[in-house]
Tab-separated table of C-alpha atoms in Angstrom:
chain	number	residue	atom	x	y	z
A	122	MET	CA	-0.445	-0.186	0.072
A	123	ASP	CA	1.081	3.533	-1.244
A	124	ALA	CA	1.714	5.549	2.158
A	125	GLU	CA	1.321	8.618	0.994
A	126	ASN	CA	-2.127	7.727	-1.260
A	127	PRO	CA	-3.914	5.607	1.211
A	128	GLN	CA	-7.341	5.880	-0.981
A	129	LYS	CA	-5.967	5.271	-4.059
A	130	HIS	CA	-7.885	2.291	-4.294
A	131	SER	CA	-11.166	3.675	-2.876
A	132	SER	CA	-12.249	6.183	-4.947
A	133	VAL	CA	-12.833	4.541	-8.120
A	134	GLU	CA	-14.784	1.586	-8.244
A	135	PRO	CA	-14.563	-0.735	-11.429
A	136	VAL	CA	-17.932	-1.332	-13.854
A	137	LYS	CA	-19.653	-4.525	-14.136
A	138	VAL	CA	-20.605	-5.358	-16.625
A	139	ASP	CA	-24.376	-6.952	-16.614
A	140	PHE	CA	-24.038	-8.883	-20.091
A	141	ASP	CA	-27.480	-10.436	-19.971
A	142	LEU	CA	-28.753	-7.306	-19.252
A	143	LEU	CA	-27.656	-6.203	-22.510
A	144	HIS	CA	-27.965	-8.727	-24.592
A	145	GLN	CA	-31.732	-8.250	-23.330
A	146	ARG	CA	-31.922	-4.716	-24.484
A	147	ALA	CA	-30.131	-5.877	-27.845
A	148	VAL	CA	-32.621	-8.545	-27.571
A	149	LEU	CA	-35.966	-6.312	-27.473
A	150	GLN	CA	-34.655	-3.245	-29.810
A	151	VAL	CA	-34.225	-6.267	-32.584
A	152	LEU	CA	-38.306	-6.972	-31.509
A	153	LEU	CA	-39.672	-3.690	-31.339
A	154	ALA	CA	-37.464	-2.663	-34.454
A	155	LEU	CA	-39.515	-5.539	-35.906
A	156	LEU	CA	-43.182	-4.264	-35.161
A	157	ILE	CA	-42.934	-1.026	-35.665
A	158	PRO	CA	-42.773	-1.060	-39.556
A	159	GLY	CA	-43.924	-4.859	-39.711
A	160	GLY	CA	-47.064	-4.727	-37.382
A	161	MET	CA	-47.936	-0.904	-39.580
A	162	LEU	CA	-47.644	-3.020	-42.842
A	163	PHE	CA	-49.310	-6.232	-41.719
A	164	ALA	CA	-52.308	-3.798	-40.659
A	165	LEU	CA	-52.958	-2.630	-43.497
A	166	SER	CA	-52.546	-5.720	-45.507
A	167	ASN	CA	-55.210	-6.638	-43.033
A	168	MET	CA	-57.242	-3.946	-43.575
A	169	ILE	CA	-57.311	-4.318	-47.701
A	170	LYS	CA	-58.769	-7.581	-46.316
A	171	GLY	CA	-61.138	-7.379	-44.634
A	172	VAL	CA	-59.651	-8.755	-41.858
A	173	TYR	CA	-60.019	-5.543	-38.216
A	174	SER	CA	-59.911	-7.750	-35.813
A	175	LEU	CA	-56.440	-8.712	-36.656
A	176	ALA	CA	-55.770	-5.909	-37.959
A	177	ALA	CA	-56.109	-3.480	-35.087
A	178	ILE	CA	-53.757	-5.847	-33.166
A	179	GLU	CA	-50.756	-5.474	-35.530
A	180	LEU	CA	-51.505	-1.775	-35.237
A	181	CYS	CA	-51.732	-1.385	-31.871
A	182	PHE	CA	-48.097	-3.359	-31.692
A	183	SER	CA	-46.604	-1.363	-33.109
A	184	LEU	CA	-47.600	2.102	-32.136
A	185	ALA	CA	-46.696	0.806	-28.576
A	186	ALA	CA	-43.752	-0.644	-30.247
A	187	SER	CA	-42.690	3.024	-31.092
A	188	LEU	CA	-43.400	3.513	-28.039
A	189	LEU	CA	-40.918	2.443	-25.525
A	190	TRP	CA	-38.028	1.889	-28.608
A	191	LYS	CA	-36.510	4.948	-26.793
A	192	PRO	CA	-37.090	4.076	-23.089
A	193	VAL	CA	-35.976	0.469	-23.902
A	194	LYS	CA	-31.623	1.731	-24.854
A	195	THR	CA	-32.140	2.420	-20.440
A	196	ILE	CA	-34.578	-0.270	-19.230
A	197	LYS	CA	-32.413	-2.230	-16.110
A	198	ASN	CA	-35.430	-4.910	-15.994
A	199	PRO	CA	-35.805	-6.007	-19.897
A	200	GLN	CA	-36.867	-9.684	-19.024
A	201	ARG	CA	-40.040	-8.275	-17.952
A	202	MET	CA	-41.313	-6.203	-20.939
A	203	VAL	CA	-40.202	-8.365	-23.476
A	204	LEU	CA	-42.665	-10.836	-22.096
A	205	ILE	CA	-45.233	-8.157	-21.802
A	206	ILE	CA	-44.951	-7.629	-25.562
A	207	ILE	CA	-44.175	-11.267	-26.828
A	208	PHE	CA	-47.298	-12.738	-25.151
A	209	PRO	CA	-49.402	-11.380	-27.212
A	210	MET	CA	-47.650	-11.446	-29.943
A	211	PHE	CA	-47.705	-15.013	-29.502
A	212	ALA	CA	-51.256	-15.075	-28.640
A	213	THR	CA	-52.202	-12.710	-32.251
A	214	VAL	CA	-49.746	-15.523	-34.491
A	215	CYS	CA	-51.252	-18.307	-32.968
A	216	TYR	CA	-54.793	-16.205	-33.653
A	217	ALA	CA	-53.703	-15.360	-37.032
A	218	ILE	CA	-52.394	-19.272	-37.437
A	219	PHE	CA	-55.933	-20.626	-36.831
A	220	LEU	CA	-58.465	-18.027	-39.398
A	221	PRO	CA	-60.227	-20.225	-41.036
A	222	SER	CA	-59.099	-17.664	-44.246
A	223	SER	CA	-55.467	-18.291	-42.836
A	224	SER	CA	-52.587	-19.934	-45.666
A	225	LEU	CA	-49.709	-22.323	-44.993
A	226	ALA	CA	-47.564	-19.286	-45.507
A	227	MET	CA	-48.991	-17.736	-41.623
A	228	LEU	CA	-46.372	-21.156	-40.810
A	229	ALA	CA	-43.068	-19.450	-41.350
A	230	TRP	CA	-44.230	-17.393	-37.819
A	231	VAL	CA	-43.643	-20.373	-36.640
A	232	TYR	CA	-39.796	-20.828	-37.255
A	233	THR	CA	-38.916	-16.972	-34.813
A	234	ILE	CA	-40.223	-18.271	-32.294
A	235	PRO	CA	-37.851	-20.648	-30.299
A	236	VAL	CA	-35.607	-17.828	-32.051
A	237	LEU	CA	-37.503	-14.996	-30.496
A	238	ALA	CA	-38.362	-17.080	-26.833
A	239	TYR	CA	-34.913	-17.729	-25.931
A	240	SER	CA	-33.074	-14.963	-27.117
A	241	ALA	CA	-35.230	-12.710	-24.762
A	242	LEU	CA	-35.627	-15.833	-21.888
A	243	GLY	CA	-33.682	-16.849	-22.088
A	244	ALA	CA	-32.730	-21.578	-22.498
A	245	ARG	CA	-35.098	-22.913	-19.474
A	246	THR	CA	-38.212	-19.520	-19.862
A	247	GLY	CA	-37.418	-20.026	-24.029
A	248	PHE	CA	-37.890	-23.618	-23.582
A	249	LEU	CA	-41.098	-23.475	-21.755
A	250	VAL	CA	-42.901	-20.717	-23.802
A	251	SER	CA	-41.730	-22.187	-27.248
A	252	SER	CA	-43.007	-25.865	-26.146
A	253	ILE	CA	-46.436	-24.131	-25.197
A	254	PHE	CA	-46.468	-22.383	-27.675
A	255	TYR	CA	-45.681	-25.300	-30.621
A	256	LEU	CA	-48.217	-27.937	-28.587
A	257	VAL	CA	-50.854	-25.444	-29.368
A	258	VAL	CA	-49.955	-24.902	-33.719
A	259	GLY	CA	-49.344	-28.284	-33.340
A	260	ILE	CA	-52.544	-29.291	-32.164
A	261	HIS	CA	-54.435	-27.232	-34.643
A	262	LEU	CA	-52.346	-27.728	-37.483
A	263	LEU	CA	-52.928	-32.307	-37.779
A	264	MET	CA	-57.454	-31.223	-36.583
A	265	ARG	CA	-57.207	-28.905	-39.671
A	266	TYR	CA	-54.753	-30.401	-42.040
A	267	GLY	CA	-54.911	-33.896	-40.435
A	268	PRO	CA	-54.207	-36.713	-42.754
A	269	ASP	CA	-58.048	-37.562	-42.165
A	270	SER	CA	-59.350	-33.741	-43.812
A	271	ALA	CA	-59.296	-32.409	-47.529
A	272	TYR	CA	-55.836	-31.284	-47.284
A	273	HIS	CA	-54.164	-34.115	-49.982
A	274	ASP	CA	-50.577	-32.352	-49.434
A	275	PHE	CA	-49.568	-33.862	-45.975
A	276	ASN	CA	-45.774	-34.194	-46.564
A	277	ALA	CA	-45.636	-30.742	-47.518
A	278	LEU	CA	-47.240	-30.436	-44.280
A	279	LEU	CA	-44.356	-32.561	-42.610
A	280	ASN	CA	-41.452	-30.816	-44.375
A	281	LEU	CA	-42.856	-27.266	-42.482
A	282	MET	CA	-43.646	-28.835	-38.746
A	283	VAL	CA	-39.976	-31.201	-39.028
A	284	CYS	CA	-37.998	-27.762	-40.090
A	285	ALA	CA	-39.728	-26.106	-37.006
A	286	VAL	CA	-38.385	-28.680	-34.723
A	287	GLY	CA	-35.113	-28.469	-36.148
A	288	ILE	CA	-34.245	-24.685	-36.016
A	289	TRP	CA	-36.195	-25.149	-32.750
A	290	ALA	CA	-32.832	-27.785	-31.088
A	291	PHE	CA	-30.760	-25.874	-33.119
A	292	VAL	CA	-31.452	-22.820	-30.908
A	293	HIS	CA	-32.147	-24.619	-27.788
A	294	ALA	CA	-28.346	-25.846	-27.808
A	295	TYR	CA	-27.201	-22.633	-28.966
A	296	GLU	CA	-28.586	-20.899	-26.198
A	297	ARG	CA	-27.785	-23.269	-23.375
A	298	ALA	CA	-23.509	-23.249	-24.822
A	299	ARG	CA	-23.984	-19.856	-25.419
A	300	ASP	CA	-24.483	-18.696	-21.199
A	301	THR	CA	-22.830	-21.347	-20.100
A	302	SER	CA	-19.730	-19.825	-21.461
A	303	GLN	CA	-21.279	-16.362	-21.085
A	304	ARG	CA	-21.245	-17.171	-17.435
A	305	LEU	CA	-17.604	-19.501	-17.356
A	306	LEU	CA	-16.493	-16.597	-18.237
A	307	THR	CA	-18.146	-13.631	-15.959
A	308	GLY	CA	-16.501	-16.477	-13.308
A	309	MET	CA	-13.171	-15.369	-15.206
A	310	ALA	CA	-13.358	-11.814	-14.800
A	311	ILE	CA	-14.637	-12.091	-11.319
A	312	THR	CA	-12.388	-14.736	-10.050
A	313	ASP	CA	-8.238	-13.987	-8.662
A	314	PRO	CA	-6.174	-16.358	-10.283
A	315	LEU	CA	-3.778	-15.983	-7.917
A	316	THR	CA	-5.820	-16.611	-4.761
A	317	GLY	CA	-9.261	-17.477	-6.171
A	318	LEU	CA	-10.776	-15.401	-4.060
A	319	LYS	CA	-13.694	-12.972	-5.735
A	320	ASN	CA	-12.445	-9.492	-7.047
A	321	ARG	CA	-13.273	-6.144	-6.461
A	322	LEU	CA	-15.434	-6.532	-9.758
A	323	ASP	CA	-17.384	-8.432	-7.792
A	324	LEU	CA	-17.489	-6.252	-4.518
A	325	ALA	CA	-20.478	-3.845	-4.678
A	326	SER	CA	-22.875	-6.535	-5.411
A	327	SER	CA	-21.522	-9.223	-3.392
A	328	PHE	CA	-22.451	-5.932	-1.296
A	329	GLN	CA	-25.520	-4.804	-1.827
A	330	ARG	CA	-26.824	-8.011	-1.755
A	331	LYS	CA	-25.148	-8.778	2.163
A	332	CYS	CA	-27.377	-5.350	3.283
A	333	GLU	CA	-30.533	-6.432	1.885
A	334	ARG	CA	-30.293	-9.822	3.962
A	335	SER	CA	-28.166	-7.816	6.997
A	336	ALA	CA	-32.000	-4.646	6.762
A	337	GLU	CA	-34.094	-7.533	7.117
A	338	GLN	CA	-32.621	-9.364	9.978
A	339	GLY	CA	-31.700	-5.607	11.536
A	340	LEU	CA	-29.088	-4.928	11.451
A	341	THR	CA	-25.983	-3.525	9.216
A	342	VAL	CA	-22.090	-4.450	7.759
A	343	GLY	CA	-18.971	-3.823	8.289
A	344	VAL	CA	-15.401	-3.459	6.037
A	345	ILE	CA	-12.795	-4.723	7.450
A	346	MET	CA	-9.170	-3.398	4.337
A	347	VAL	CA	-6.490	-6.346	4.801
A	348	ASP	CA	-2.569	-4.366	3.357
A	349	LEU	CA	0.276	-6.635	4.249
A	350	ASP	CA	3.354	-4.778	5.929
A	351	PHE	CA	6.707	-4.501	4.056
A	352	PHE	CA	5.145	-6.380	1.122
A	353	LYS	CA	7.650	-4.853	-1.308
A	354	LEU	CA	10.444	-6.955	0.828
A	355	ILE	CA	9.188	-10.011	0.302
A	356	ASN	CA	9.529	-9.757	-3.435
A	357	ASP	CA	12.148	-8.033	-3.496
A	358	SER	CA	14.335	-11.300	-0.886
A	359	HIS	CA	12.248	-14.125	-2.560
A	360	GLY	CA	11.298	-12.975	-5.672
A	361	HIS	CA	7.577	-13.180	-6.780
A	362	SER	CA	6.462	-16.711	-7.134
A	363	GLY	CA	7.148	-16.186	-2.644
A	364	GLY	CA	5.185	-12.851	-2.918
A	365	ASP	CA	2.563	-14.741	-4.343
A	366	GLU	CA	3.207	-18.105	-2.344
A	367	VAL	CA	2.737	-15.248	1.090
A	368	LEU	CA	-1.112	-13.800	-0.912
A	369	ARG	CA	-2.526	-17.573	-1.878
A	370	ARG	CA	-1.290	-18.812	2.497
A	371	VAL	CA	-2.635	-15.500	3.261
A	372	ALA	CA	-6.027	-15.459	1.199
A	373	ALA	CA	-6.279	-19.204	2.239
A	374	ALA	CA	-6.332	-18.245	6.018
A	375	LEU	CA	-8.611	-15.361	5.940
A	376	THR	CA	-11.310	-17.621	3.906
A	377	ARG	CA	-10.849	-20.083	6.420
A	378	ALA	CA	-10.919	-17.418	9.857
A	379	VAL	CA	-14.278	-15.822	8.611
A	380	ARG	CA	-18.128	-17.000	9.169
A	381	VAL	CA	-19.661	-18.555	6.292
A	382	ASP	CA	-21.554	-15.381	5.225
A	383	ASP	CA	-18.854	-13.123	5.529
A	384	LEU	CA	-16.852	-12.953	2.416
A	385	VAL	CA	-13.206	-12.544	1.054
A	386	PHE	CA	-12.118	-10.403	-1.385
A	387	ARG	CA	-8.428	-8.958	-2.595
A	388	VAL	CA	-9.089	-5.544	-4.555
A	389	GLY	CA	-4.758	-5.007	-4.787
A	390	GLY	CA	-1.574	-6.119	-4.863
A	391	GLU	CA	-1.409	-7.182	-1.048
A	392	GLU	CA	-4.473	-5.618	-0.759
A	393	PHE	CA	-7.845	-7.470	0.506
A	394	CYS	CA	-11.527	-6.392	1.653
A	395	LEU	CA	-13.931	-8.283	3.877
A	396	VAL	CA	-17.204	-7.701	3.949
A	397	VAL	CA	-18.782	-8.811	7.302
A	398	PRO	CA	-22.910	-8.432	7.720
A	399	ARG	CA	-24.732	-8.785	10.229
A	400	ILE	CA	-22.098	-8.135	13.317
A	401	GLY	CA	-22.153	-5.449	16.163
A	402	GLU	CA	-19.515	-2.839	16.181
A	403	VAL	CA	-17.466	-4.887	19.223
A	404	GLN	CA	-17.880	-8.649	16.965
A	405	LEU	CA	-15.909	-6.548	14.624
A	406	LYS	CA	-13.395	-5.343	16.266
A	407	ARG	CA	-13.172	-9.112	17.483
A	408	THR	CA	-12.838	-10.133	14.560
A	409	ALA	CA	-10.298	-7.715	12.760
A	410	GLU	CA	-8.167	-8.398	15.846
A	411	ALA	CA	-9.030	-12.335	15.608
A	412	LEU	CA	-7.975	-11.997	11.995
A	413	ARG	CA	-4.687	-9.734	12.508
A	414	GLU	CA	-3.390	-12.431	14.844
A	415	ARG	CA	-4.099	-15.594	11.882
A	416	ILE	CA	-2.530	-13.424	8.978
A	417	GLN	CA	0.751	-12.866	12.198
A	418	ASN	CA	0.593	-16.625	13.688
A	419	LEU	CA	1.182	-18.129	9.980
A	420	ASP	CA	4.092	-20.748	9.167
A	421	ILE	CA	5.391	-19.710	6.301
A	422	VAL	CA	9.328	-20.950	4.710
A	423	LEU	CA	10.687	-18.988	2.081
A	424	ASP	CA	13.897	-21.045	0.692
A	425	GLY	CA	13.986	-22.684	3.682
A	426	LYS	CA	13.806	-20.416	5.777
A	427	ARG	CA	10.380	-19.154	8.271
A	428	ILE	CA	9.456	-16.216	7.031
A	429	ARG	CA	6.738	-13.541	9.355
A	430	VAL	CA	4.308	-12.086	8.049
A	431	THR	CA	1.996	-9.039	9.482
A	432	GLY	CA	-0.569	-7.105	8.652
A	433	SER	CA	-2.359	-3.648	9.158
A	434	LEU	CA	-5.883	-3.562	9.434
A	435	GLY	CA	-8.975	-0.539	9.717
A	436	ALA	CA	-12.644	-1.480	10.646
A	437	VAL	CA	-15.182	0.853	9.807
A	438	MET	CA	-18.976	-0.254	10.414
A	439	MET	CA	-21.378	1.442	7.976
A	440	CYS	CA	-23.178	3.752	9.711
A	441	GLU	CA	-25.116	7.509	9.462
A	442	GLN	CA	-21.747	8.472	8.281
A	443	PHE	CA	-21.080	5.878	6.190
A	444	SER	CA	-23.609	4.675	4.084
A	445	ASP	CA	-22.203	3.002	0.827
A	446	LEU	CA	-19.816	1.438	-0.295
A	447	PRO	CA	-17.332	4.114	-1.373
A	448	GLN	CA	-17.443	5.657	1.810
A	449	LEU	CA	-17.133	2.850	3.962
A	450	LEU	CA	-13.944	1.763	1.423
A	451	VAL	CA	-12.712	5.400	2.073
A	452	GLU	CA	-13.137	5.683	5.754
A	453	ALA	CA	-12.039	1.562	5.698
A	454	ASP	CA	-8.837	3.056	4.145
A	455	LYS	CA	-8.280	6.160	6.867
A	456	ARG	CA	-7.770	3.658	9.480
A	457	LEU	CA	-5.562	0.735	7.636
A	458	TYR	CA	-3.223	3.790	7.053
A	459	ALA	CA	-3.305	5.334	10.537
A	460	ALA	CA	-2.001	1.712	11.351
A	461	LYS	CA	0.789	1.570	9.404
A	462	HIS	CA	1.422	4.836	10.582
A	463	GLN	CA	1.503	3.420	14.733
A	464	GLY	CA	3.792	1.392	13.786
A	465	ARG	CA	1.563	-1.313	11.417
A	466	ASN	CA	0.311	-4.856	13.163
A	467	ARG	CA	-2.737	-3.166	14.135
A	468	ALA	CA	-6.293	-3.334	13.401
A	469	VAL	CA	-7.862	0.157	13.649
A	470	CYS	CA	-11.667	0.726	14.153
A	471	ALA	CA	-12.103	3.829	15.070
A	472	LEU	CA	-9.772	7.291	13.768
A	473	ALA	CA	-8.683	9.260	16.551
A	474	PRO	CA	-11.206	13.144	16.832
A	475	SER	CA	-7.193	14.662	15.700
A	476	ALA	CA	-7.124	12.102	12.810
A	477	GLU	CA	-10.467	12.835	11.815
A	478	MET	CA	-10.619	15.933	11.663
A	479	ALA	CA	-7.392	16.121	9.552
């Protein structure tokens, strides 16, 4: 930790990209881009044909899509909007297919259902929606164009149905693979490869979840910053491989020392952050001191020599004065900085009045 700048790790929060959110917004934009002109064109076509009920529905879809075009770029829950749009849309497609005057050309819309459902709703919900839609349409087509009906080209209908199921299967496989790959990449992005701890990218979202759960029980959350003392000397004396071994051992010690609900992050080179929910001021002090002792008592041997590792800690409770994560990190860093100036290898849970004024 830089003694001249104790807040260097707390001043800027990294941005965690929500790829699911971006993907859903993109799909929703494509859906709206199709609905706006498509709804108007089909409404005009059906008005000419005299199918006024269907034309009115399609015109409403077009107008609704026009109103949603601008808000969709910043919407926080696009999947909910997709559900609001997609079910009436599917019902409209079914209604158009079920009309006595409809032709087999309407079945082209069947091909788009799994693509739209999976892209917008994910593999699980997409499978459910596609299954319901295909079951309803399949029963209708079997009753209308089955072998016992007046329709004589059953093979043509069979080809359409097999192609539709084939597209459904390919879309399902693709979406499952995409979802798995995305989860793996997200996990890699928020995990420190050296220690196996979560990194700073996951800190904000994890902290928010712990705050919500603690608030439900009328409790609050504490934050502890840990910085290893004289870590540069370890790297200089034993190389980066020796420093890496120390970091791994300290990370494992911190993880074993905390409760199941506590979270440990590696947020810098030799700096760690702990989020401790459902805790009081006295418990936080005890936890910080226990962590300090755990680091001090580590038995680490590098190049045949036993080395002594210590850490300085700054701990702070969430309160009216420090009500969000950036404020907590800044204050915890100040207290860690005070621990360094007081001789290192200590935990500071409150600043002296003179230090607070400075």
